[in-house]
PDB file of C-alpha atoms in Angstrom:
ATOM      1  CA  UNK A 296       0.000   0.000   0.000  1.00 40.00           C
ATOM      2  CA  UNK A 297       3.027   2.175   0.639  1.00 38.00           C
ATOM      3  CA  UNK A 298       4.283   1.682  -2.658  1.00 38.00           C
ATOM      4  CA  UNK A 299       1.149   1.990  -4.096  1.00 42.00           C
ATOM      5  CA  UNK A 300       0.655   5.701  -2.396  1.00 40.00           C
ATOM      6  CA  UNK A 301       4.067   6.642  -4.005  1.00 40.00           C
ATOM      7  CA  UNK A 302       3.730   4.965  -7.448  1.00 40.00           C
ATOM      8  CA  UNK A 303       0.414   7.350  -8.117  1.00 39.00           C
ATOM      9  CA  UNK A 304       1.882  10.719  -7.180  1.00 47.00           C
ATOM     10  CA  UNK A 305       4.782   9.828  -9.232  1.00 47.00           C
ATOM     11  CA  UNK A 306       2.416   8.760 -11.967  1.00 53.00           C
ATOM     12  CA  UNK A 307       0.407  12.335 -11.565  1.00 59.00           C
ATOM     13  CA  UNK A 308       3.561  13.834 -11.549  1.00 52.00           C
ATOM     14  CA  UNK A 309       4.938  12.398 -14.765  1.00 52.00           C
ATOM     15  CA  UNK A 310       1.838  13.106 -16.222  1.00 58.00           C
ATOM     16  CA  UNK A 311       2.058  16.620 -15.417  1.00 54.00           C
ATOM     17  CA  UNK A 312       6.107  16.593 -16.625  1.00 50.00           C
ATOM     18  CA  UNK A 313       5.137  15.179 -19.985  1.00 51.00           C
ATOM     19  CA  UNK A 314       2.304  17.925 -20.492  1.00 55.00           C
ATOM     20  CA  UNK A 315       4.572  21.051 -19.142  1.00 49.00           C
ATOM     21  CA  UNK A 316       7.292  19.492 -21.657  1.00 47.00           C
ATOM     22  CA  UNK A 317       4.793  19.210 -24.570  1.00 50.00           C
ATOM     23  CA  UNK A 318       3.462  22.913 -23.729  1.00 50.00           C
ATOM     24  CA  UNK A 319       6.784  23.975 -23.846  1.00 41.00           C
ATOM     25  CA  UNK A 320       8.066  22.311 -26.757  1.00 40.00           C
ATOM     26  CA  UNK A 321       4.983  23.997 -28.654  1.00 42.00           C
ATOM     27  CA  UNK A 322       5.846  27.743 -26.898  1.00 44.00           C
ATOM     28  CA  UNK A 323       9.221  27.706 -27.907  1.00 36.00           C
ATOM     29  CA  UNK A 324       8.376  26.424 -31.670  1.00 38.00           C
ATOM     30  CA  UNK A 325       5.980  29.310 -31.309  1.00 42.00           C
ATOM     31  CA  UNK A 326       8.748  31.825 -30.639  1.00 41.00           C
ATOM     32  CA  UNK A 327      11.095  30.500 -32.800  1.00 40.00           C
ATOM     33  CA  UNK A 328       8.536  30.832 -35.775  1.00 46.00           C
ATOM     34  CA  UNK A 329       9.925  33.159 -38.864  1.00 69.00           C
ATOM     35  CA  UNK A 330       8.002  35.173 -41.354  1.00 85.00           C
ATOM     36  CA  UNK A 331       9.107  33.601 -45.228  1.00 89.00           C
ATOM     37  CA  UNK A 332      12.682  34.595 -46.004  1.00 91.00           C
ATOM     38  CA  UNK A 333      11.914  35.978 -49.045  1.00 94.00           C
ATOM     39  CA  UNK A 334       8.807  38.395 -50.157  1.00 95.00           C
ATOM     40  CA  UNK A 335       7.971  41.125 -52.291  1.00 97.00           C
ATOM     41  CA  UNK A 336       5.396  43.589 -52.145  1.00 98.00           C
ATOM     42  CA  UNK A 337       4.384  47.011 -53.065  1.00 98.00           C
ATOM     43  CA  UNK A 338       3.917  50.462 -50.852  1.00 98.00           C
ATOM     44  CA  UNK A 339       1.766  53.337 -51.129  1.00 98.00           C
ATOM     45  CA  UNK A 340       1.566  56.850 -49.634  1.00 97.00           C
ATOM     46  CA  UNK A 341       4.659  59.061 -48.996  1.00 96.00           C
ATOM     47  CA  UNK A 342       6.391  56.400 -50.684  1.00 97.00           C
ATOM     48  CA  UNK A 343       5.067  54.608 -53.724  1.00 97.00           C
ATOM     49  CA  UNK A 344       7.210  51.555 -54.226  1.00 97.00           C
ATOM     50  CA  UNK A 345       7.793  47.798 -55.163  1.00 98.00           C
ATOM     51  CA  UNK A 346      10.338  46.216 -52.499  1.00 98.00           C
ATOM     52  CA  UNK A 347      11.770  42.901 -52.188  1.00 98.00           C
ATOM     53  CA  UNK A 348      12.700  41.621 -47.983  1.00 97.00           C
ATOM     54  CA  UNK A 349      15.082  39.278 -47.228  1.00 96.00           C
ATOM     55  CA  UNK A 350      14.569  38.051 -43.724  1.00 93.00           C
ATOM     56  CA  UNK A 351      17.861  36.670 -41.980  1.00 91.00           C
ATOM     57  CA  UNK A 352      16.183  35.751 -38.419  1.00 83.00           C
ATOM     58  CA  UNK A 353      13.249  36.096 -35.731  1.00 84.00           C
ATOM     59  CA  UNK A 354      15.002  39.759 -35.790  1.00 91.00           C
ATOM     60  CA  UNK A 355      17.039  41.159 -38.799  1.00 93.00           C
ATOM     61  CA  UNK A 356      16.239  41.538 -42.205  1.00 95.00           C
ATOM     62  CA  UNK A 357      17.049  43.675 -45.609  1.00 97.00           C
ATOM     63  CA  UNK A 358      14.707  45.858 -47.666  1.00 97.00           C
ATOM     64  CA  UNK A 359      15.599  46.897 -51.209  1.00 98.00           C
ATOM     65  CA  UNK A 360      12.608  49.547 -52.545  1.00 98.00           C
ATOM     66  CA  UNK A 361      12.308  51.617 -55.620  1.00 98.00           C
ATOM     67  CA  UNK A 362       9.494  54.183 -56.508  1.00 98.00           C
ATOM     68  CA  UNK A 363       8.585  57.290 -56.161  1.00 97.00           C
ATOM     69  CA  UNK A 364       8.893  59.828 -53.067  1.00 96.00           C
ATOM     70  CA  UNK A 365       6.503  62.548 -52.041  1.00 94.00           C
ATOM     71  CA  UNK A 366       9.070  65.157 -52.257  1.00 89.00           C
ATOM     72  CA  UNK A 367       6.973  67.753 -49.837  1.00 82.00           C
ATOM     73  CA  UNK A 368       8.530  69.280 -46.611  1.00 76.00           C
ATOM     74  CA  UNK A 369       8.007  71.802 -44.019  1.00 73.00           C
ATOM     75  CA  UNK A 370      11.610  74.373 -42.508  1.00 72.00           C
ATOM     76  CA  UNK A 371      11.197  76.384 -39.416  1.00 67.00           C
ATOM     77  CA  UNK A 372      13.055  79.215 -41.403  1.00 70.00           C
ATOM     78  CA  UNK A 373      11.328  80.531 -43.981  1.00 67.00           C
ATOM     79  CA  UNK A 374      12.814  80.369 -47.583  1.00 64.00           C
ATOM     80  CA  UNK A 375      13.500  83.415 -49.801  1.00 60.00           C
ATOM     81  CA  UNK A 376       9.816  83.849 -51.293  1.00 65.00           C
ATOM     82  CA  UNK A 377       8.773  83.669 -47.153  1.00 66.00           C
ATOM     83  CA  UNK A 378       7.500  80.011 -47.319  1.00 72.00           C
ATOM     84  CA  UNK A 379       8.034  77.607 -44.854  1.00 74.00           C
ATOM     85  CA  UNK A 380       5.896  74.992 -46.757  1.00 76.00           C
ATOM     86  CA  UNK A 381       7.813  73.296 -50.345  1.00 80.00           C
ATOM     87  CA  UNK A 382       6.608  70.740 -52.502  1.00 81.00           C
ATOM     88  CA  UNK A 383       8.934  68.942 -54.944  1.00 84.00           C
ATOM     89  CA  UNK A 384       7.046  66.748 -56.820  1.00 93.00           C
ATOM     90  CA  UNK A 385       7.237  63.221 -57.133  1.00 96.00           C
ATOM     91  CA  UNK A 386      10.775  61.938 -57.215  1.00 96.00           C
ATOM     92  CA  UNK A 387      12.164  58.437 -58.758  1.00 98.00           C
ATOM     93  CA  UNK A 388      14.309  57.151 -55.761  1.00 98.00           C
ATOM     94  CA  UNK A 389      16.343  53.597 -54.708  1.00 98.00           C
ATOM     95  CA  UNK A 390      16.566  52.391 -50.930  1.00 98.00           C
ATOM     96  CA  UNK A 391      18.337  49.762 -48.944  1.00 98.00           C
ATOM     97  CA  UNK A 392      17.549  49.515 -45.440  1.00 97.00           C
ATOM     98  CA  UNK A 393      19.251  46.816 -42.980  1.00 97.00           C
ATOM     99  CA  UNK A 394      16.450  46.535 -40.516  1.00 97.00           C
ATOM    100  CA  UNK A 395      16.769  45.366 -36.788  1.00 97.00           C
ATOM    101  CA  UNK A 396      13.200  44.456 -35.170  1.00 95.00           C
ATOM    102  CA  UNK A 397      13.159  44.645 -31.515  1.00 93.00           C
ATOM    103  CA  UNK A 398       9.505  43.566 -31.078  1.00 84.00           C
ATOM    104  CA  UNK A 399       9.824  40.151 -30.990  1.00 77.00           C
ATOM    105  CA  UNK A 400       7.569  37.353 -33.013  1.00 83.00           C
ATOM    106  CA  UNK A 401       5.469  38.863 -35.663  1.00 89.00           C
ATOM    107  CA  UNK A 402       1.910  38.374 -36.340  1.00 86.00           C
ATOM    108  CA  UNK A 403       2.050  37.841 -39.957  1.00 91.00           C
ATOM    109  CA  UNK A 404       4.174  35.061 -41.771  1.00 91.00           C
ATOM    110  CA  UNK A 405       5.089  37.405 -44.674  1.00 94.00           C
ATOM    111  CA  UNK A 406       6.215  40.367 -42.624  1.00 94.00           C
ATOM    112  CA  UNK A 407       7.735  41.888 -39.574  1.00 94.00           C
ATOM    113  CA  UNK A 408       5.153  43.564 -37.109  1.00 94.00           C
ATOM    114  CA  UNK A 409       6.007  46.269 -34.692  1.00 95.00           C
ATOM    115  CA  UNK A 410       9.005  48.320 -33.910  1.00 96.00           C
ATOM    116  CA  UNK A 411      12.101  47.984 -35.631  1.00 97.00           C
ATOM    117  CA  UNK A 412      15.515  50.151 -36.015  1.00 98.00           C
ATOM    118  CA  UNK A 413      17.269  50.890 -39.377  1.00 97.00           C
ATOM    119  CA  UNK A 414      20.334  52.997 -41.198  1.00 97.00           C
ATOM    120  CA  UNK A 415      18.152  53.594 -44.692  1.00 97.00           C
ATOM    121  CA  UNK A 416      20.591  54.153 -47.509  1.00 98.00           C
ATOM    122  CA  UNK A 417      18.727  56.292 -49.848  1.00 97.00           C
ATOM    123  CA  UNK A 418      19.336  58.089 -53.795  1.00 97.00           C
ATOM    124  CA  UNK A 419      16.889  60.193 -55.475  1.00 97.00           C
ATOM    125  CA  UNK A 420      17.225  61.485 -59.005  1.00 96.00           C
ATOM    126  CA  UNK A 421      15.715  65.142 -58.642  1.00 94.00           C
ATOM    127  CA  UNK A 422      16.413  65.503 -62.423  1.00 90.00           C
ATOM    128  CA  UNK A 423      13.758  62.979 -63.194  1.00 94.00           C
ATOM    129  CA  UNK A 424      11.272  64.480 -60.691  1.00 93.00           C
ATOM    130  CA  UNK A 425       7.680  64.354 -62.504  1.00 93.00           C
ATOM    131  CA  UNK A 426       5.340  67.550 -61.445  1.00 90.00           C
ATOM    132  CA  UNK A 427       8.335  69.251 -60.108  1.00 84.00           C
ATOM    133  CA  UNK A 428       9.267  72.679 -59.726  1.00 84.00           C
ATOM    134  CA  UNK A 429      10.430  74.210 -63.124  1.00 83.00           C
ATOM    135  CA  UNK A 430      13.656  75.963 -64.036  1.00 81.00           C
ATOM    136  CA  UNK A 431      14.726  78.389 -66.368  1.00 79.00           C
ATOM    137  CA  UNK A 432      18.419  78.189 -67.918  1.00 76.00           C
ATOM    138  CA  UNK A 433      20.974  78.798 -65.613  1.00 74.00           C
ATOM    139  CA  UNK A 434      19.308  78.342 -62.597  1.00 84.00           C
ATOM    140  CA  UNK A 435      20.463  76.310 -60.212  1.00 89.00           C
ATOM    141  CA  UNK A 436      19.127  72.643 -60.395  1.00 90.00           C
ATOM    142  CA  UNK A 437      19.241  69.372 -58.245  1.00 92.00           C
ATOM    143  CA  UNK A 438      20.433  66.628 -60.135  1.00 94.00           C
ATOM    144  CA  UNK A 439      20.574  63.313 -58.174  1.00 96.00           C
ATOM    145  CA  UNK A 440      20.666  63.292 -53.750  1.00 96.00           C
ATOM    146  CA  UNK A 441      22.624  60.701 -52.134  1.00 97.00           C
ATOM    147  CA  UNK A 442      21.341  60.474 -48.150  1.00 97.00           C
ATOM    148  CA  UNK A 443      21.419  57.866 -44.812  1.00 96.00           C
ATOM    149  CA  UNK A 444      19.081  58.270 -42.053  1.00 97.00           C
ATOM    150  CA  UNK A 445      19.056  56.241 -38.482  1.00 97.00           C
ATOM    151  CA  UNK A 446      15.748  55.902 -38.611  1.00 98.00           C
ATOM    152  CA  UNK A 447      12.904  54.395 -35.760  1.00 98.00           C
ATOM    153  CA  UNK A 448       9.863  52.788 -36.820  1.00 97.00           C
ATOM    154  CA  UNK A 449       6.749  50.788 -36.038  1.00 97.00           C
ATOM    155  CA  UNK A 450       4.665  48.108 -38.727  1.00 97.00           C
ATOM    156  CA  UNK A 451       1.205  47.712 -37.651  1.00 96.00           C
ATOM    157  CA  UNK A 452      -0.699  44.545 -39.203  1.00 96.00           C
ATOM    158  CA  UNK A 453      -3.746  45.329 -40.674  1.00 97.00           C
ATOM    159  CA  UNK A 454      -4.459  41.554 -42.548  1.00 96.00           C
ATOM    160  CA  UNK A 455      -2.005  38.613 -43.110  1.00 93.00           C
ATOM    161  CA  UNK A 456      -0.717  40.470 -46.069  1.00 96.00           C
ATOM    162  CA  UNK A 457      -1.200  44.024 -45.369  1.00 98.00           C
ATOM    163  CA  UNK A 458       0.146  46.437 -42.780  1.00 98.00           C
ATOM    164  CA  UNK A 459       0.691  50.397 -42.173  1.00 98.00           C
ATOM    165  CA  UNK A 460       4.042  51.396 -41.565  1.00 98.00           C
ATOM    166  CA  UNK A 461       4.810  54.833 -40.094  1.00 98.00           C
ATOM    167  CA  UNK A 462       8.457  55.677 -39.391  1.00 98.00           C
ATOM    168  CA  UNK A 463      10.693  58.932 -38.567  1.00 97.00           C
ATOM    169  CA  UNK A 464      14.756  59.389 -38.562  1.00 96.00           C
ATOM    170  CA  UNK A 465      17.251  62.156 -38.761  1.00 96.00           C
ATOM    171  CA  UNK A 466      18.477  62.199 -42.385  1.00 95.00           C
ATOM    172  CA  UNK A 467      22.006  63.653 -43.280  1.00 96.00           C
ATOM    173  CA  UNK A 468      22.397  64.184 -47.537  1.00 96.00           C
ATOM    174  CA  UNK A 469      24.553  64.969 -50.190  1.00 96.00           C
ATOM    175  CA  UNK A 470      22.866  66.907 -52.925  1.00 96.00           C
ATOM    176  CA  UNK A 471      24.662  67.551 -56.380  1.00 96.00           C
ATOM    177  CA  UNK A 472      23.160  70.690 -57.840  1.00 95.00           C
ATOM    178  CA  UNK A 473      23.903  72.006 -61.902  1.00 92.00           C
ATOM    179  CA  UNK A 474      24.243  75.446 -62.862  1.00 88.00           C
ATOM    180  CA  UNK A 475      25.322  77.237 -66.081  1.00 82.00           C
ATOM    181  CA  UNK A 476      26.717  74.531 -68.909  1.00 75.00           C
ATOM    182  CA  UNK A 477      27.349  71.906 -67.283  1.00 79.00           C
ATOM    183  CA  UNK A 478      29.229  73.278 -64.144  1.00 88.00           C
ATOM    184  CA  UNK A 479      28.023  71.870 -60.642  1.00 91.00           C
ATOM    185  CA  UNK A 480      28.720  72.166 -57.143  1.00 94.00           C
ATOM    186  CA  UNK A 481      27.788  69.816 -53.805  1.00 95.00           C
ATOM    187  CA  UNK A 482      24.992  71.047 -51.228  1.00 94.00           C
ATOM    188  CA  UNK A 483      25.611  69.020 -47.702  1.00 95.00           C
ATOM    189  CA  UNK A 484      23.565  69.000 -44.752  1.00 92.00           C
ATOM    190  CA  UNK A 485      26.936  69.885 -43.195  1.00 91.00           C
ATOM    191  CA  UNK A 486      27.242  73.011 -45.328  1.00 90.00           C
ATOM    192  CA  UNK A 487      23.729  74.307 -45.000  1.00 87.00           C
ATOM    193  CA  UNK A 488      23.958  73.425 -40.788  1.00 87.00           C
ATOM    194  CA  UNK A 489      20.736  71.520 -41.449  1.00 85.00           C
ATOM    195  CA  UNK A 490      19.453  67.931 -40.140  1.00 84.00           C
ATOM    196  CA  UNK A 491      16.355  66.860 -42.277  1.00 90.00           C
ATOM    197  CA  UNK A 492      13.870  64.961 -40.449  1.00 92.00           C
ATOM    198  CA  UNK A 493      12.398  62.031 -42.875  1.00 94.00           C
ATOM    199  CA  UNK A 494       8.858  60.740 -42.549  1.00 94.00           C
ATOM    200  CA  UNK A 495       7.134  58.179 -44.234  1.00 97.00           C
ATOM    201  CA  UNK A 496       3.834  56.988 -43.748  1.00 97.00           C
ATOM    202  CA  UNK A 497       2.274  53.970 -46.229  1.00 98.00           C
ATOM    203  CA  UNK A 498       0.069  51.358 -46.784  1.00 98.00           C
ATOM    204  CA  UNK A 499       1.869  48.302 -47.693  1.00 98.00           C
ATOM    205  CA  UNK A 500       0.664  44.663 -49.246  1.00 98.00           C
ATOM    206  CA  UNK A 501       2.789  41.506 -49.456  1.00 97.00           C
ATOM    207  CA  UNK A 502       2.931  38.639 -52.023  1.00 93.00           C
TER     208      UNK A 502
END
């Protein structure tokens, strides 16, 4: 009777054993769940684009986007015609962003939900700008922008395959700028003392 007291404890207790180690088996193949290494999908709003991810881990991966950018901004100086307000037009541009996601598992299998960190390497070819500002000869014109930006940001899921991504960073660029025939010069945000503040704000769907 002794041994039958302590055989059925022991047998509750394996019982409960097995089911912990089944739980957690199925928590940590939870957590350890990926979205699909590759996927490619399309953006819309201040940035119109087709992009390709390439996930590396529960926590990295790297974007590659070209489109078009809402070339619109706001300065807290005015410029010389007194506005603070400029828009630009819509400008042909070419990213590649390393991201780091700090949010942990993501709700969707073809994308990464919530907050992530980035360095977006970015080149826009003002030249090519459509419904741009227009220039008479000699002016002084923007030809192509070469920029980085540490930027923060946050993917919200909306659907398996659809999200909106908002995101903000401090953007440092390189801006070559034609005048007369031919001749050209380099505007920095070093030069001009200026740190521009990119936003973007889209809707995005995955294939």
């Amino acid at each position: 009777m002794q041994t039958g007291r302590a055989i059925l404890p022991q047998g509750n207790m394996m019982k409960k054993m097995t089911l912990f180690a089944l739980a957690l088996v199925l928590g940590l193949s939870a957590a350890t769940a990926q979205v699909r290494q590759n996927a490619f999908g399309v953006e819309l709003g201040s940035h119109s684009t087709a992009l390709y991810e390439l996930t590396l881990g529960r926590h990295f991966s790297v974007t590659t986007r070209a489109g078009l950018v809402l070339d619109a901004g706001f300065s807290a100086k005015k410029d010389l015609d007194g506005k603070r307000f400029a828009f630009g037009g819509l400008t042909p541009f070419l990213s590649f962003e390393p991201r780091w996601y700090f949010s942990g598992q993501s709700s969707s299998d073809l994308f990464h939900t919530g907050g992530y960190l980035t360095v977006r390497f970015n080149g826009e070819w003002a030249r090519m700008t459509i419904l741009g500002p227009s220039y008479t000869k000699g002016d002084d014109r923007p030809l192509y922008t070469l920029s980085f930006a540490p930027t923060f940001g946050w993917t919200f899921g909306v659907s398996d395959n659809s999200y909106i991504r908002l995101s903000a960073g401090l953007g440092f660029f390189r801006t070559k700028v034609g005048y007369d025939a031919g001749k050209h010069y380099w505007r920095t945000s070093t030069k001009q003392g200026v740190i521009t503040v990119p936003i973007e704000m889209v809707y995005g769907i995955r294939f």
